[in-house]
Each structure stands twice: as structure tokens, then as C-alpha cells.
Amino acid sequence: MPDYPRILNAGDSALVVEFGDAVDADINQSVYDFTAALELDSTFGVGEIIPTYRSALVNFDPLVISHVDVESAISRAISRSSATDTDERQPLIFTLPVQYGGEGGPDLERVAEHNNVTPDEVVRIHTSGVYRVFMLGFLPGFPYLGGMDERIATPRLATPRISVPAGAVGIAESQTGVYPMESPGGWNLIGLTPVQFFDPNVSPPVPIQPGSFIRFESKTADEIEKIKTQITAGEYVIPADGPSA
Amino acid sequence: MTNSVLRIESPGLMSTIQDLGRFGYQRYGISTSGAGDRDSLRLGNLLLGNEFGDAAVEITFGGFAAGFTATTAFVISGADLNPTLNGTPVALNTIYLAAKDDHIAMSAPNTGFRSYMHLPGGVDCDEVLGSYSTYRPARIGGIDGRALRVGDELSALEPGRDVPSGVTLNFPASESIQSPQSVRVVMGPQDDHFTAAGVQTLLGEVFTVTDRSSRQGVRLDGPDIEAVNDSYDIVSDAVVTGSIQIPGDRKPIILMSDRQTTGGYPKIAVIATVDLPLIAQSAPGAQIQFTAIDREEAVALLRKRESLITSATLISSDVREFELLVDSDLHRVHAPLLAGEQSMERFQIELDGIRHTVAIEDIE
């Protein structure tokens, strides 16, 4: 087993800083603590940092800053971030309004039947979880969420849908997620959120930060309509609070 | 579009609008996109007096045809797709002035795979998150985030701007793609997922570009690359353009500008940045042989290339010498004549690295 964290070459203009080799909340938290520490350093020539499940990719311009200097900045950030008191972290929890079942959740019954529970029980279990956003990828704003209850795990559809709408909330095996944009897909769709996960006309274009948390809240059709009106008027902000709230 | 200069009659295999890419949003799952051959894009722009990163039409493999709807200058850079203007061959990296109803066409490549068509000031289109680049998976940039279609009308951002006439660049002509083409790589980040024999296969054998290649990835055919414990999965991590990933079919895929931001296959090596244009210009059937270099050598090669590009200057067949008195300092400058529709002669004069356009009424 290699010693973590370790720094690897990713070509001539990037380094990868690995904190482990597993999908694990502590490893993932180290990645985001490190990313925040390195961003605070604002070393000239260091560009985009891309945090993922268990590593962070650090892009830089090797004609402006040398590999050795970037490695020093990385080592400083590792020391500073590992010294951070875990109690001081205040990761955000975003609460996403979802209308479960009906037209927007055509597979809610299927998920219920597969797990021998009622559709209401599926909603109760799904809304009781707090899901870590391990990373964003695959599509703009697509959240890789962890921590779904195995009691509602359901295999993917045998035949993927040609078109899944933006905002569709789905389950695939023991993962849950939200489609940020209309695309083909084979996940079981249990509901629909009106929240836009990807809007290229605003910055940042994705409202959910990787490294934060998401929980889902069941809303009635009337409540969803009100939220949609607020979104159209540009007055909607996704409710977010700290872990103790 | 009202001020269009070009109407697409045939987009060919695929044409998209690309600049140097969209940076800063990869953590949100938004890829960089951008021209496959950054060097050709920059040199073509430099020649036309554009900014390095102005957007151009990236034309893949020929089959492209378009009609001019207004007078404009243009430059073709990159692959030689046998371009013609009204049936007459067009030279690469040369400024042309097209008139309304002129017609440009490109057929199959003579050499290379991707050509760039530059317009004054760059192509005017959707700027999204700081870039004009088309990123089709997210349907952003370019024209409605999609490839160009028959009937699309393109505008230039500075359609009437003066451009130098009869100029070329003092830049070494790009070498044509060799067969096999030697391409340099830096090993890692996951070369330890492969056996010594697997690494030897990557570096010792010849691979062929397949037709299942796109702006997202160049898929290669060749001998199997062996992983330790036959494991071709990793916990997904972020990738860079030029990453060589080896999925379960054991054949390399080189990730290109429209790649996803993360991937779940081990990456045995990464193409040296200086050689990325060679990959972008490798058509299906092209043969590639990889050579490993260390990162310091890759940076030295990149530094040399970048210095050639940033120091490239225009050479004009119609250049005049001027003596200018600036703050009581005498400057002797060589300035190329600009082509345009103005009655006065205009010259491009460079002083302290800043380019000025100067109109001259009388020359003694």
C-alpha cells in the first residue's frame, strides 16, 4: 500500500494529490480541506484545482512556476489542512425540494415493489438521508452522492430512457442522484426537483458546491409551483444550513 | 444573424466553433473544450492580427463548403484539407480577401485532420462562461452549443478591420504527420496499475487511430496493454487533456478537449503538451508510437515551442521602413501595408510590443 497523501505526475502541466484509494467520507473530506488550503495560498501560476472522490488534480502553467515550487505549495497545503480542527468545519447542507411520484417520478412504484415497501416509505427513507456530494462530473453539475439507504437500492432500468428531464431525481443500485440537464438515462426516476443544477448563464454555473451535502424534502404540487414562480423571478435560493441546524 | 459574412453550405464530417477553451469550471463537471490543435489556432489568429485566443471554425476531415455573404479577410490554418476559393487552391497560413458570393470548399485531407478558418476579430457567437468554444455534451458555446449545420450564418467580431496584405509568418512550417508518428508522453499518474510488460507494450509497439475517435477521445487499436491483476478500474478521479486511459478492452484512449472532467479508468501516461497538436491532427488510420520523456524535458520542449509562437512575427512582401520620433527617441520600424477598402494607405506599426494602425497621407 502506498503512503498517502502522495503526489503523482499528470503530464507536464498538472499534479495529482491522492489521499487514498477508496470511496470514503474521511478521505473525501481531506481532499476538500486540502483544496481549500491550496486555494488560500494563491500561488502565482497555479490554475484550476479539481477535487474528486479521493484526490485533487492541480493544474498549473509550468512556464510560470516549476514542478518543484508547486510541490512545495502542495506540501504546505497538506500540512495546513491536516492541522485544521475537524469541529471548525462548517460544510453546507443544501435542501432540495422534490415532488415525488406522479409524472415526474414514474419509477417510484417500481422502487417500492423491488424493496417490498410502500411508495410513501421510499419517500420517507429517501428524505431522511443526508448525502455527501463526493464530486461533480459526468455531466455539468451531476452530483456523485454517497450515503443512500440500502433499503431503497434498486437496479437500473433494463432499457434506459431516451430522454430524462433536467431535475429528475433517480436511484441506480445504491446510489441516488439528480440529472442536471436533459439527457438519456437508465436510473429509476422517483421524483423531480425544479431547482436548476446547471445554468451556464450564472457564475458559478452550478449552485451545489462539491464537498457539501444534500438532503431532499418532499413538497406538494402547490409548493413546487410556488418555488417555480420564485425561480422564474430569480428570487429563489436553495435553502442551506450548517450541520448542526 | 444580421452582419453575417459566411453561410455554411456543408459542415463536412464535423465543424464547430472553438477558441482556446473554457477554464475554471472543471470541478463543476464542465470540460475545457477548445481547439484540438492550439498551435494552429494561435498562429492563424496571429497572422490575421487577431488575439491568440479568438474563436475560429474547426473543420474536421473536409467535406466543408461555405459561401461568403460579405467582403471579409480570412485565413486557413492547421490541416491541409485542400481548400479552394472559387475553385482556385488556397494556401494555408495566408491572408485572403473574399468578396460577397465567393465560395470556399474543402475536400479530403492532404495531411492532418483538423483545419481552422479564421475571421477578423474571431467568429462572433455564444460566449458562455468566458469562452466561445462549443461543448456539445453540455450544449453550450458556439452556435446553440451544437456543431454547425447547413444554413448557419457566421459573423466576424471585427468584419471591417484592416488586415496586413501579402504577409506570412516567420514560423517554421509544421512538419507533416509521419508514419508512424512519434509522440512523447510523461508516464503516470497511474502507470503503477500496469505490469512492466504493459508499459513496454505502450512504449514499444505501434498503435493505429480508429474511426471511433472524436473531440472527446482518440481511440487507438493495437496490442493489449496489461494491467496488474487484470484490473482496469480505479476510483474515479480528474483527468487532463492528453491523458491516455486504458479501459477494460485494454486499448488506449487519448482524452481530448471535449472529454469528461473525471474518469474511472487508470491513466498510464499523458501526452506531452507540445505534442497534443499531433494527436489532434492524426486522422483515422494514422499510426502512433509513444516515447516516454521526463516532465522536465516535456516542459523544456514546451518552453521552446511557446517561445517560437509568441515571437512569431509577420513577414510582408509589401513592407516599408519608417523613422518615428517618439518622446525624442528615434525609432526605425518596418511596417507591413494593410489591406482594406480605405483610400489612404495604412500600415501596422509595432512599438514597444504594442501594435498600432497608422494611416499615412503623404510619404516623402
Coordinates of C-alpha atoms in Angstrom, one line a residue:
Chain A
M1 CA 0.0 0.0 0.0
P2 CA 1.4 3.4 -0.9
D3 CA 1.7 6.1 1.8
Y4 CA -0.9 8.8 1.5
P5 CA -1.1 11.6 0.7
R6 CA 1.1 11.2 -2.3
I7 CA 1.8 13.4 -5.3
L8 CA 1.8 12.0 -8.9
N9 CA 2.6 13.4 -12.3
A10 CA -0.3 14.1 -14.6
G11 CA 1.6 15.1 -17.7
D12 CA 3.8 18.2 -17.8
S13 CA 1.2 20.8 -16.5
A14 CA -0.6 19.1 -13.6
L15 CA 0.0 17.1 -10.4
V16 CA -2.4 14.7 -8.7
V17 CA -2.5 14.7 -4.9
E18 CA -4.0 11.4 -3.7
F19 CA -5.4 11.0 -0.2
G20 CA -6.5 7.3 -0.6
D21 CA -7.8 4.8 -2.9
A22 CA -11.5 4.3 -1.8
V23 CA -14.9 6.0 -1.8
D24 CA -14.7 7.2 1.8
A25 CA -16.1 10.2 3.6
D26 CA -12.9 11.0 5.6
I27 CA -10.7 10.6 2.5
N28 CA -13.1 12.8 0.5
Q29 CA -13.1 15.4 3.3
S30 CA -9.3 15.5 3.3
V31 CA -9.5 16.3 -0.5
Y32 CA -11.8 19.3 0.1
D33 CA -9.8 20.5 3.1
F34 CA -6.6 20.4 1.0
T35 CA -8.3 22.1 -1.9
A36 CA -9.4 25.0 0.3
A37 CA -6.0 25.3 1.8
L38 CA -4.2 25.4 -1.5
E39 CA -6.7 27.9 -2.9
L40 CA -5.9 30.2 0.0
D41 CA -2.2 30.1 -0.9
S42 CA -2.9 31.7 -4.3
T43 CA 0.5 30.7 -5.6
F44 CA 1.1 32.5 -8.9
G45 CA 0.8 30.2 -11.9
V46 CA -1.3 27.6 -10.2
G47 CA -4.6 27.2 -12.0
E48 CA -7.7 25.1 -11.7
I49 CA -7.8 22.6 -8.8
I50 CA -10.3 19.7 -9.4
P51 CA -11.3 17.9 -6.3
T52 CA -12.7 14.4 -6.8
Y53 CA -13.6 11.3 -4.6
R54 CA -10.1 10.7 -3.3
S55 CA -7.7 13.1 -5.0
A56 CA -7.3 16.6 -6.2
L57 CA -5.8 17.5 -9.6
V58 CA -3.7 20.7 -9.5
N59 CA -3.3 22.4 -12.9
F60 CA -0.5 24.9 -13.4
D61 CA 1.5 26.7 -16.1
P62 CA 4.9 25.0 -15.9
L63 CA 6.4 28.0 -17.8
V64 CA 5.4 30.3 -14.9
I65 CA 6.0 28.0 -11.9
S66 CA 8.2 24.9 -11.6
H67 CA 7.0 21.5 -10.6
V68 CA 9.2 21.7 -7.5
D69 CA 7.6 25.0 -6.4
V70 CA 4.1 23.6 -7.0
E71 CA 5.1 20.5 -4.9
S72 CA 6.2 22.8 -2.1
A73 CA 2.9 24.7 -2.2
I74 CA 1.1 21.3 -2.2
S75 CA 3.1 20.1 0.8
R76 CA 2.3 23.4 2.7
A77 CA -1.4 23.0 2.0
I78 CA -1.4 19.4 3.1
S79 CA 0.2 20.4 6.5
R80 CA -2.1 23.3 7.0
S81 CA -5.3 21.3 6.1
S82 CA -4.4 18.3 8.2
A83 CA -3.9 20.7 11.2
T84 CA -7.5 22.0 10.8
D85 CA -9.7 21.1 13.8
T86 CA -12.5 19.0 12.4
D87 CA -15.0 20.7 14.6
E88 CA -14.3 24.0 12.9
R89 CA -15.5 22.7 9.6
Q90 CA -18.9 24.0 8.6
P91 CA -19.9 22.1 5.5
L92 CA -23.2 23.3 3.9
I93 CA -26.3 21.1 3.7
F94 CA -28.5 22.1 0.7
T95 CA -32.1 21.1 1.0
L96 CA -33.7 20.3 -2.4
P97 CA -37.4 20.5 -2.8
V98 CA -38.7 17.4 -4.7
Q99 CA -42.1 16.4 -5.9
Y100 CA -42.1 12.6 -5.5
G101 CA -44.1 10.2 -7.7
G102 CA -46.6 11.1 -10.4
E103 CA -45.4 12.2 -13.8
G104 CA -42.0 13.3 -12.5
G105 CA -41.4 10.1 -10.6
P106 CA -42.6 7.3 -12.9
D107 CA -40.4 4.6 -11.2
L108 CA -41.4 5.3 -7.6
E109 CA -43.7 2.3 -7.6
R110 CA -41.0 0.1 -9.1
V111 CA -38.5 1.1 -6.4
A112 CA -41.2 0.4 -3.7
E113 CA -42.1 -3.0 -5.2
H114 CA -38.5 -4.1 -5.6
N115 CA -37.9 -3.4 -1.9
N116 CA -41.2 -4.6 -0.6
V117 CA -42.1 -1.2 0.9
T118 CA -44.8 1.4 0.2
P119 CA -44.1 4.4 -2.1
D120 CA -44.5 6.6 1.0
E121 CA -41.9 4.6 2.8
V122 CA -39.5 5.1 -0.1
V123 CA -40.0 8.8 0.1
R124 CA -39.6 8.8 3.9
I125 CA -36.3 6.8 3.6
H126 CA -35.0 9.0 0.7
T127 CA -35.8 12.3 2.5
S128 CA -34.3 11.1 5.8
G129 CA -30.8 10.8 4.3
V130 CA -28.0 13.4 4.2
Y131 CA -25.9 12.8 1.1
R132 CA -22.3 13.9 0.7
V133 CA -21.5 15.4 -2.7
F134 CA -18.3 13.5 -3.3
M135 CA -17.7 15.3 -6.6
L136 CA -19.4 16.7 -9.6
G137 CA -18.7 15.2 -13.0
F138 CA -20.0 13.2 -15.9
L139 CA -22.4 16.0 -16.9
P140 CA -22.1 19.6 -15.8
G141 CA -23.5 19.7 -12.3
F142 CA -24.0 15.9 -12.0
P143 CA -23.5 15.2 -8.3
Y144 CA -21.9 11.9 -7.2
L145 CA -23.8 11.4 -3.9
G146 CA -22.9 9.0 -1.2
G147 CA -24.8 7.5 1.7
M148 CA -28.1 6.2 0.4
D149 CA -30.0 3.7 2.5
E150 CA -29.7 0.2 1.1
R151 CA -33.4 -0.4 1.9
I152 CA -34.3 1.5 -1.3
A153 CA -31.5 0.3 -3.6
T154 CA -32.8 -0.7 -7.0
P155 CA -31.2 -2.0 -10.2
R156 CA -31.1 0.3 -13.2
L157 CA -33.8 0.0 -15.8
A158 CA -33.2 -2.8 -18.3
T159 CA -33.8 -0.3 -21.1
P160 CA -32.6 3.3 -20.5
R161 CA -34.9 6.1 -21.3
I162 CA -34.0 8.1 -24.4
S163 CA -34.8 11.3 -22.5
V164 CA -34.7 12.1 -18.8
P165 CA -35.7 15.7 -17.9
A166 CA -33.4 18.1 -16.1
G167 CA -34.1 17.9 -12.3
A168 CA -35.1 14.2 -12.3
V169 CA -34.2 12.5 -9.0
G170 CA -33.1 8.9 -9.5
I171 CA -31.8 5.8 -7.9
A172 CA -29.4 3.3 -9.5
E173 CA -28.2 0.4 -7.4
S174 CA -27.3 2.0 -4.0
Q175 CA -26.7 5.5 -5.5
T176 CA -29.0 8.4 -5.7
G177 CA -28.6 11.5 -7.9
V178 CA -30.1 14.3 -9.8
Y179 CA -30.0 14.8 -13.6
P180 CA -28.6 18.3 -14.1
M181 CA -29.8 18.5 -17.7
E182 CA -32.0 16.6 -20.1
S183 CA -30.1 13.5 -21.3
P184 CA -30.6 9.8 -21.9
G185 CA -30.5 7.7 -18.7
G186 CA -31.3 4.4 -17.0
W187 CA -31.9 5.4 -13.4
N188 CA -35.2 4.8 -11.6
L189 CA -36.9 8.2 -11.5
I190 CA -38.6 8.8 -8.2
G191 CA -39.3 12.5 -8.3
L192 CA -38.5 15.9 -9.9
T193 CA -36.9 19.0 -8.4
P194 CA -37.5 22.4 -10.0
V195 CA -34.0 23.5 -8.9
Q196 CA -31.7 24.2 -11.8
F197 CA -28.5 22.2 -11.3
F198 CA -26.7 23.7 -14.3
D199 CA -27.3 27.3 -15.6
P200 CA -24.4 28.4 -17.9
N201 CA -25.6 32.0 -17.7
V202 CA -24.7 32.4 -14.0
S203 CA -21.4 32.1 -12.2
P204 CA -20.9 29.7 -10.6
P205 CA -23.0 27.7 -13.2
V206 CA -23.8 25.0 -10.6
P207 CA -25.4 26.1 -7.3
I208 CA -24.2 23.0 -5.3
Q209 CA -20.6 23.0 -4.2
P210 CA -18.7 19.7 -4.4
G211 CA -17.7 18.7 -0.8
S212 CA -21.1 19.9 0.6
F213 CA -24.2 17.8 1.4
I214 CA -27.7 17.5 0.0
R215 CA -30.9 16.4 1.6
F216 CA -34.2 16.0 -0.2
E217 CA -37.5 17.4 1.1
S218 CA -40.9 16.2 -0.1
K219 CA -43.1 19.0 -1.4
T220 CA -46.7 19.1 -2.7
A221 CA -47.6 20.2 -6.2
D222 CA -48.7 23.6 -4.9
E223 CA -45.4 24.2 -3.0
I224 CA -43.4 23.2 -6.1
E225 CA -45.4 25.7 -8.2
K226 CA -44.6 28.5 -5.8
I227 CA -40.9 27.6 -5.9
K228 CA -41.0 27.5 -9.7
T229 CA -42.5 31.1 -9.7
Q230 CA -39.7 32.2 -7.4
I231 CA -37.1 30.6 -9.7
T232 CA -38.5 32.3 -12.7
A233 CA -38.5 35.6 -10.9
G234 CA -34.8 35.0 -9.9
E235 CA -35.8 35.1 -6.2
Y236 CA -35.2 31.5 -5.2
V237 CA -32.2 30.5 -3.2
I238 CA -31.7 26.8 -2.3
P239 CA -32.1 26.6 1.5
A240 CA -28.7 25.8 3.0
D241 CA -27.6 25.4 6.6
G242 CA -24.7 24.1 8.7
P243 CA -24.5 20.5 10.0
S244 CA -25.9 21.3 13.5
A245 CA -29.1 23.0 12.2
Chain B
M1 CA -27.6 36.9 -37.9
T2 CA -27.5 40.4 -39.4
N3 CA -23.8 41.0 -40.0
S4 CA -23.0 37.6 -41.3
V5 CA -20.0 37.1 -43.6
L6 CA -20.2 33.3 -44.1
R7 CA -23.1 30.9 -44.8
I8 CA -22.5 27.2 -44.2
E9 CA -23.4 25.1 -47.2
S10 CA -21.9 21.9 -45.9
P11 CA -20.4 21.4 -42.5
G12 CA -18.5 18.3 -43.6
L13 CA -17.8 15.5 -41.1
M14 CA -18.0 18.0 -38.2
S15 CA -17.4 21.7 -37.8
T16 CA -17.6 23.5 -34.5
I17 CA -16.5 26.9 -33.3
Q18 CA -13.5 26.7 -30.9
D19 CA -11.2 29.1 -29.1
L20 CA -8.5 28.2 -26.5
G21 CA -11.1 26.7 -24.2
R22 CA -13.2 27.3 -21.1
F23 CA -11.2 27.1 -17.9
G24 CA -12.2 27.4 -14.2
Y25 CA -15.3 25.2 -14.2
Q26 CA -14.0 21.6 -14.4
R27 CA -14.9 21.0 -10.7
Y28 CA -18.5 21.5 -11.7
G29 CA -18.2 18.9 -14.5
I30 CA -17.8 21.4 -17.3
S31 CA -14.9 20.4 -19.6
T32 CA -12.5 22.8 -21.1
S33 CA -13.3 22.1 -24.8
G34 CA -11.2 24.3 -27.1
A35 CA -9.3 23.8 -30.4
G36 CA -7.7 20.4 -30.7
D37 CA -4.6 22.0 -32.3
R38 CA -4.0 25.0 -30.2
D39 CA -0.8 25.9 -32.1
S40 CA -2.6 26.2 -35.4
L41 CA -5.4 28.2 -33.9
R42 CA -3.0 30.7 -32.4
L43 CA -0.8 31.1 -35.4
G44 CA -3.8 31.6 -37.7
N45 CA -5.1 34.3 -35.4
L46 CA -1.7 35.9 -35.1
L47 CA -1.4 36.2 -38.9
L48 CA -4.8 37.8 -39.2
G49 CA -4.0 40.3 -36.4
N50 CA -6.4 38.7 -34.0
E51 CA -5.8 37.8 -30.4
F52 CA -4.2 34.4 -29.9
G53 CA -7.4 33.0 -28.4
D54 CA -10.0 34.4 -30.8
A55 CA -12.6 31.8 -31.9
A56 CA -12.3 30.1 -35.3
V57 CA -14.2 27.4 -37.1
E58 CA -12.7 24.0 -36.5
I59 CA -13.3 21.9 -39.6
T60 CA -12.8 18.1 -39.5
F61 CA -11.6 16.0 -42.4
G62 CA -13.0 18.1 -45.3
G63 CA -16.4 18.0 -47.0
F64 CA -16.8 21.6 -45.9
A65 CA -18.4 24.3 -48.1
A66 CA -19.5 27.8 -47.4
G67 CA -20.4 31.0 -49.3
F68 CA -19.3 34.5 -48.4
T69 CA -22.2 36.8 -47.7
A70 CA -20.0 39.9 -47.4
T71 CA -16.4 41.1 -48.1
T72 CA -14.0 39.7 -45.5
A73 CA -10.5 38.7 -44.9
F74 CA -9.9 35.1 -43.8
V75 CA -7.0 32.7 -43.0
I76 CA -7.0 28.9 -43.1
S77 CA -4.6 27.2 -40.7
G78 CA -4.0 23.6 -39.5
A79 CA -4.5 20.6 -41.6
D80 CA -4.3 20.8 -45.4
L81 CA -7.9 19.9 -46.4
N82 CA -7.3 21.1 -50.0
P83 CA -9.2 24.4 -49.6
T84 CA -10.3 26.3 -52.7
L85 CA -11.7 29.8 -53.2
N86 CA -14.0 29.8 -56.2
G87 CA -12.2 26.6 -57.3
T88 CA -8.7 28.1 -57.0
P89 CA -6.4 26.5 -54.4
V90 CA -6.0 28.4 -51.1
A91 CA -2.6 28.4 -49.4
L92 CA -2.5 27.7 -45.7
N93 CA -1.4 30.4 -43.3
T94 CA -2.0 33.2 -45.8
I95 CA -4.4 36.1 -45.7
Y96 CA -7.1 36.2 -48.4
L97 CA -9.8 38.7 -49.1
A98 CA -13.1 37.2 -50.1
A99 CA -15.9 39.1 -51.8
K100 CA -19.6 38.6 -51.4
D101 CA -20.8 35.4 -53.3
D102 CA -17.3 33.9 -53.3
H103 CA -17.2 30.3 -52.4
I104 CA -14.8 28.3 -50.2
A105 CA -14.7 24.5 -50.2
M106 CA -12.5 21.8 -48.6
S107 CA -12.2 18.2 -49.6
A108 CA -10.4 15.2 -48.1
P109 CA -7.2 15.9 -46.1
N110 CA -3.9 16.0 -47.9
T111 CA -2.2 16.0 -44.5
G112 CA -3.6 16.3 -40.9
F113 CA -7.2 16.1 -39.7
R114 CA -8.4 19.5 -38.4
S115 CA -8.4 22.8 -40.2
Y116 CA -9.2 26.3 -38.8
M117 CA -10.9 29.1 -40.6
H118 CA -10.2 32.5 -39.0
L119 CA -12.2 35.7 -39.5
P120 CA -11.1 39.2 -38.4
G121 CA -11.6 39.6 -34.6
G122 CA -12.8 35.9 -34.4
V123 CA -16.1 34.3 -35.0
D124 CA -19.0 36.0 -33.2
C125 CA -21.1 33.5 -31.4
D126 CA -22.4 32.5 -27.9
E127 CA -19.8 33.4 -25.2
V128 CA -20.5 31.1 -22.3
L129 CA -18.5 31.1 -19.0
G130 CA -15.7 33.1 -20.7
S131 CA -15.3 31.1 -23.8
Y132 CA -16.8 30.8 -27.3
S133 CA -15.9 27.1 -27.6
T134 CA -18.6 24.7 -28.5
Y135 CA -19.1 22.0 -25.8
R136 CA -21.7 19.7 -27.3
P137 CA -22.3 17.4 -24.3
A138 CA -23.5 20.4 -22.3
R139 CA -24.9 22.2 -25.3
I140 CA -23.1 25.5 -24.6
G141 CA -20.9 27.9 -26.7
G142 CA -20.6 28.2 -30.4
I143 CA -24.0 28.3 -32.1
D144 CA -26.5 27.0 -29.6
G145 CA -23.9 24.6 -28.2
R146 CA -24.0 22.4 -31.3
A147 CA -22.0 21.5 -34.4
L148 CA -22.5 23.8 -37.4
R149 CA -25.3 22.9 -39.8
V150 CA -26.3 23.8 -43.4
G151 CA -27.7 27.3 -43.4
D152 CA -25.8 28.6 -40.3
E153 CA -24.6 32.2 -40.8
L154 CA -21.4 33.2 -39.1
S155 CA -20.4 36.8 -38.3
A156 CA -16.9 38.2 -37.6
L157 CA -16.4 40.3 -34.5
E158 CA -14.4 42.9 -36.4
P159 CA -15.6 42.4 -40.0
G160 CA -14.2 45.6 -41.5
R161 CA -10.9 45.7 -39.7
D162 CA -7.8 46.3 -41.8
V163 CA -5.6 43.3 -42.2
P164 CA -2.0 43.1 -43.5
S165 CA -1.8 42.2 -47.1
G166 CA 0.6 39.7 -48.6
V167 CA 2.1 38.6 -45.3
T168 CA 3.3 35.3 -43.9
L169 CA 4.6 34.2 -40.5
N170 CA 8.2 33.6 -39.8
F171 CA 7.4 30.3 -38.1
P172 CA 8.8 27.0 -39.2
A173 CA 6.3 25.2 -41.3
S174 CA 4.7 22.4 -39.3
E175 CA 6.0 19.0 -40.2
S176 CA 3.6 16.7 -41.8
I177 CA 2.4 13.7 -39.8
Q178 CA 4.9 10.9 -40.0
S179 CA 4.0 7.2 -40.2
P180 CA 4.4 6.1 -37.5
Q181 CA 4.3 9.4 -35.8
S182 CA 6.5 9.6 -32.8
V183 CA 4.6 11.2 -29.8
R184 CA 6.2 12.0 -26.5
V185 CA 4.5 11.2 -23.2
V186 CA 5.1 11.7 -19.5
M187 CA 4.3 8.4 -17.6
G188 CA 1.6 8.4 -14.9
P189 CA -0.4 9.2 -12.9
Q190 CA -1.4 5.5 -12.7
D191 CA 1.4 3.8 -14.5
D192 CA 1.8 1.6 -11.4
H193 CA -1.5 0.0 -12.3
F194 CA 0.2 -1.7 -15.2
T195 CA 2.7 -4.5 -15.5
A196 CA 6.2 -3.9 -16.8
A197 CA 5.1 -5.8 -19.9
G198 CA 2.1 -3.4 -20.2
V199 CA 4.3 -0.3 -20.1
Q200 CA 6.7 -2.0 -22.5
T201 CA 3.8 -2.6 -24.9
L202 CA 2.7 1.1 -24.8
L203 CA 6.3 2.3 -25.5
G204 CA 7.4 -0.4 -27.8
E205 CA 4.5 -1.0 -30.2
V206 CA 2.8 0.9 -32.9
F207 CA -0.9 2.0 -32.4
T208 CA -3.4 3.0 -35.0
V209 CA -6.0 5.7 -34.7
T210 CA -9.5 4.2 -35.2
D211 CA -12.6 5.9 -36.7
R212 CA -14.3 5.7 -33.3
S213 CA -12.5 8.9 -32.4
S214 CA -13.9 12.3 -31.7
R215 CA -13.3 15.6 -29.9
Q216 CA -13.9 13.6 -26.7
G217 CA -11.3 10.9 -27.2
V218 CA -9.0 9.3 -29.8
R219 CA -9.4 5.6 -29.6
L220 CA -6.3 3.5 -30.6
D221 CA -6.1 0.0 -31.9
G222 CA -3.0 -2.1 -31.1
P223 CA -1.8 -4.9 -28.8
D224 CA -3.4 -5.3 -25.4
I225 CA -1.9 -3.3 -22.5
E226 CA -1.7 -5.4 -19.5
A227 CA -2.7 -4.2 -16.1
V228 CA -1.7 -5.6 -12.7
N229 CA -4.3 -8.2 -11.6
D230 CA -6.1 -7.5 -14.8
S231 CA -7.8 -4.5 -13.1
Y232 CA -8.9 -1.7 -15.3
D233 CA -11.0 0.2 -12.8
I234 CA -10.0 2.9 -10.4
V235 CA -12.0 5.1 -8.0
S236 CA -12.8 8.0 -10.5
D237 CA -10.5 11.0 -10.4
A238 CA -9.9 14.1 -12.5
V239 CA -8.2 13.9 -15.9
V240 CA -6.3 16.3 -18.2
T241 CA -6.4 16.6 -21.9
G242 CA -4.0 14.2 -23.3
S243 CA -4.5 11.5 -20.6
I244 CA -4.0 8.0 -22.0
Q245 CA -6.6 5.8 -20.3
I246 CA -6.8 2.1 -20.6
P247 CA -10.3 0.7 -20.1
G248 CA -11.3 -3.0 -19.9
D249 CA -10.7 -3.7 -23.6
R250 CA -7.0 -2.9 -22.9
K251 CA -6.8 -0.5 -25.8
P252 CA -5.6 3.1 -25.2
I253 CA -8.0 6.1 -25.4
I254 CA -6.4 9.6 -25.6
L255 CA -8.7 12.1 -23.9
M256 CA -9.2 15.2 -26.0
S257 CA -10.7 18.7 -25.4
D258 CA -14.3 17.6 -25.1
R259 CA -13.5 14.8 -22.6
Q260 CA -15.4 14.5 -19.4
T261 CA -13.7 16.0 -16.4
T262 CA -13.4 12.8 -14.4
G263 CA -12.8 9.2 -15.4
G264 CA -12.8 5.7 -13.8
Y265 CA -10.1 4.1 -15.9
P266 CA -6.4 4.1 -15.0
K267 CA -4.2 6.5 -16.9
I268 CA -0.9 5.0 -17.9
A269 CA 0.6 8.3 -19.3
V270 CA -0.2 11.8 -20.5
I271 CA 0.8 13.2 -23.9
A272 CA 3.4 16.0 -23.6
T273 CA 1.6 19.3 -24.2
V274 CA 4.0 20.1 -27.0
D275 CA 2.8 17.0 -29.0
L276 CA -1.0 17.4 -28.4
P277 CA -1.5 19.1 -31.8
L278 CA 0.0 16.0 -33.4
I279 CA -2.8 13.9 -31.8
A280 CA -5.5 16.4 -32.9
Q281 CA -4.1 16.2 -36.4
S282 CA -4.0 12.4 -36.6
A283 CA -6.8 11.1 -38.8
P284 CA -8.2 7.6 -38.5
G285 CA -5.6 5.1 -39.9
A286 CA -2.7 7.2 -38.6
Q287 CA 0.0 5.3 -36.8
I288 CA 1.4 6.4 -33.5
Q289 CA 4.5 5.3 -31.5
F290 CA 4.9 6.6 -27.9
T291 CA 8.2 7.7 -26.4
A292 CA 8.5 8.4 -22.6
I293 CA 10.3 11.6 -21.6
D294 CA 10.5 13.1 -18.1
R295 CA 8.4 16.1 -17.1
E296 CA 11.4 18.5 -17.1
E297 CA 12.1 17.6 -20.7
A298 CA 8.4 18.0 -21.6
V299 CA 8.5 21.5 -20.0
A300 CA 11.7 22.4 -21.9
L301 CA 10.2 21.4 -25.2
L302 CA 7.0 23.3 -24.4
R303 CA 9.0 26.4 -23.4
K304 CA 10.9 26.2 -26.8
R305 CA 7.6 25.9 -28.7
E306 CA 5.9 28.7 -26.8
S307 CA 8.8 31.0 -27.4
L308 CA 8.6 30.3 -31.1
I309 CA 4.9 31.0 -31.2
T310 CA 5.0 34.2 -29.1
S311 CA 7.9 35.5 -31.1
A312 CA 6.4 34.7 -34.5
T313 CA 6.1 37.9 -36.5
L314 CA 4.6 38.9 -39.8
I315 CA 6.8 38.9 -42.9
S316 CA 5.4 41.1 -45.6
S317 CA 6.2 41.3 -49.2
D318 CA 4.9 44.9 -49.1
V319 CA 6.8 46.3 -46.1
R320 CA 8.1 49.9 -45.7
E321 CA 10.6 51.3 -43.4
F322 CA 9.7 54.3 -41.3
E323 CA 11.6 56.6 -38.9
L324 CA 9.5 57.7 -36.0
L325 CA 10.3 60.3 -33.4
V326 CA 8.6 59.2 -30.1
D327 CA 9.4 61.1 -26.9
S328 CA 12.5 62.4 -28.7
D329 CA 13.7 58.9 -29.4
L330 CA 14.2 57.9 -33.0
H331 CA 12.7 54.5 -33.8
R332 CA 13.3 52.8 -37.1
V333 CA 10.4 50.4 -37.7
H334 CA 9.4 48.0 -40.5
A335 CA 5.7 48.1 -41.1
P336 CA 3.6 45.9 -43.4
L337 CA 1.0 47.5 -45.6
L338 CA -2.6 46.8 -44.5
A339 CA -5.2 45.6 -46.9
G340 CA -8.6 47.3 -46.7
E341 CA -11.1 49.4 -48.5
Q342 CA -9.9 52.7 -47.2
S343 CA -8.5 55.2 -49.7
M344 CA -5.4 56.0 -47.6
E345 CA -2.6 53.6 -47.1
R346 CA -2.5 52.1 -43.7
F347 CA 0.4 50.3 -42.0
Q348 CA 0.8 48.2 -39.0
I349 CA 3.5 49.6 -36.7
E350 CA 4.7 47.8 -33.6
L351 CA 6.2 50.0 -30.9
D352 CA 7.2 48.5 -27.5
G353 CA 5.2 45.4 -28.2
I354 CA 2.0 47.3 -28.9
R355 CA 0.6 47.2 -32.4
H356 CA -0.7 50.5 -33.9
T357 CA -2.5 51.0 -37.2
V358 CA -1.2 54.2 -38.8
A359 CA -2.8 56.0 -41.8
I360 CA -0.4 58.0 -43.9
E361 CA -1.5 60.8 -46.2
D362 CA 1.8 61.7 -47.9
I363 CA 5.0 59.7 -48.0
E364 CA 8.1 61.7 -48.9

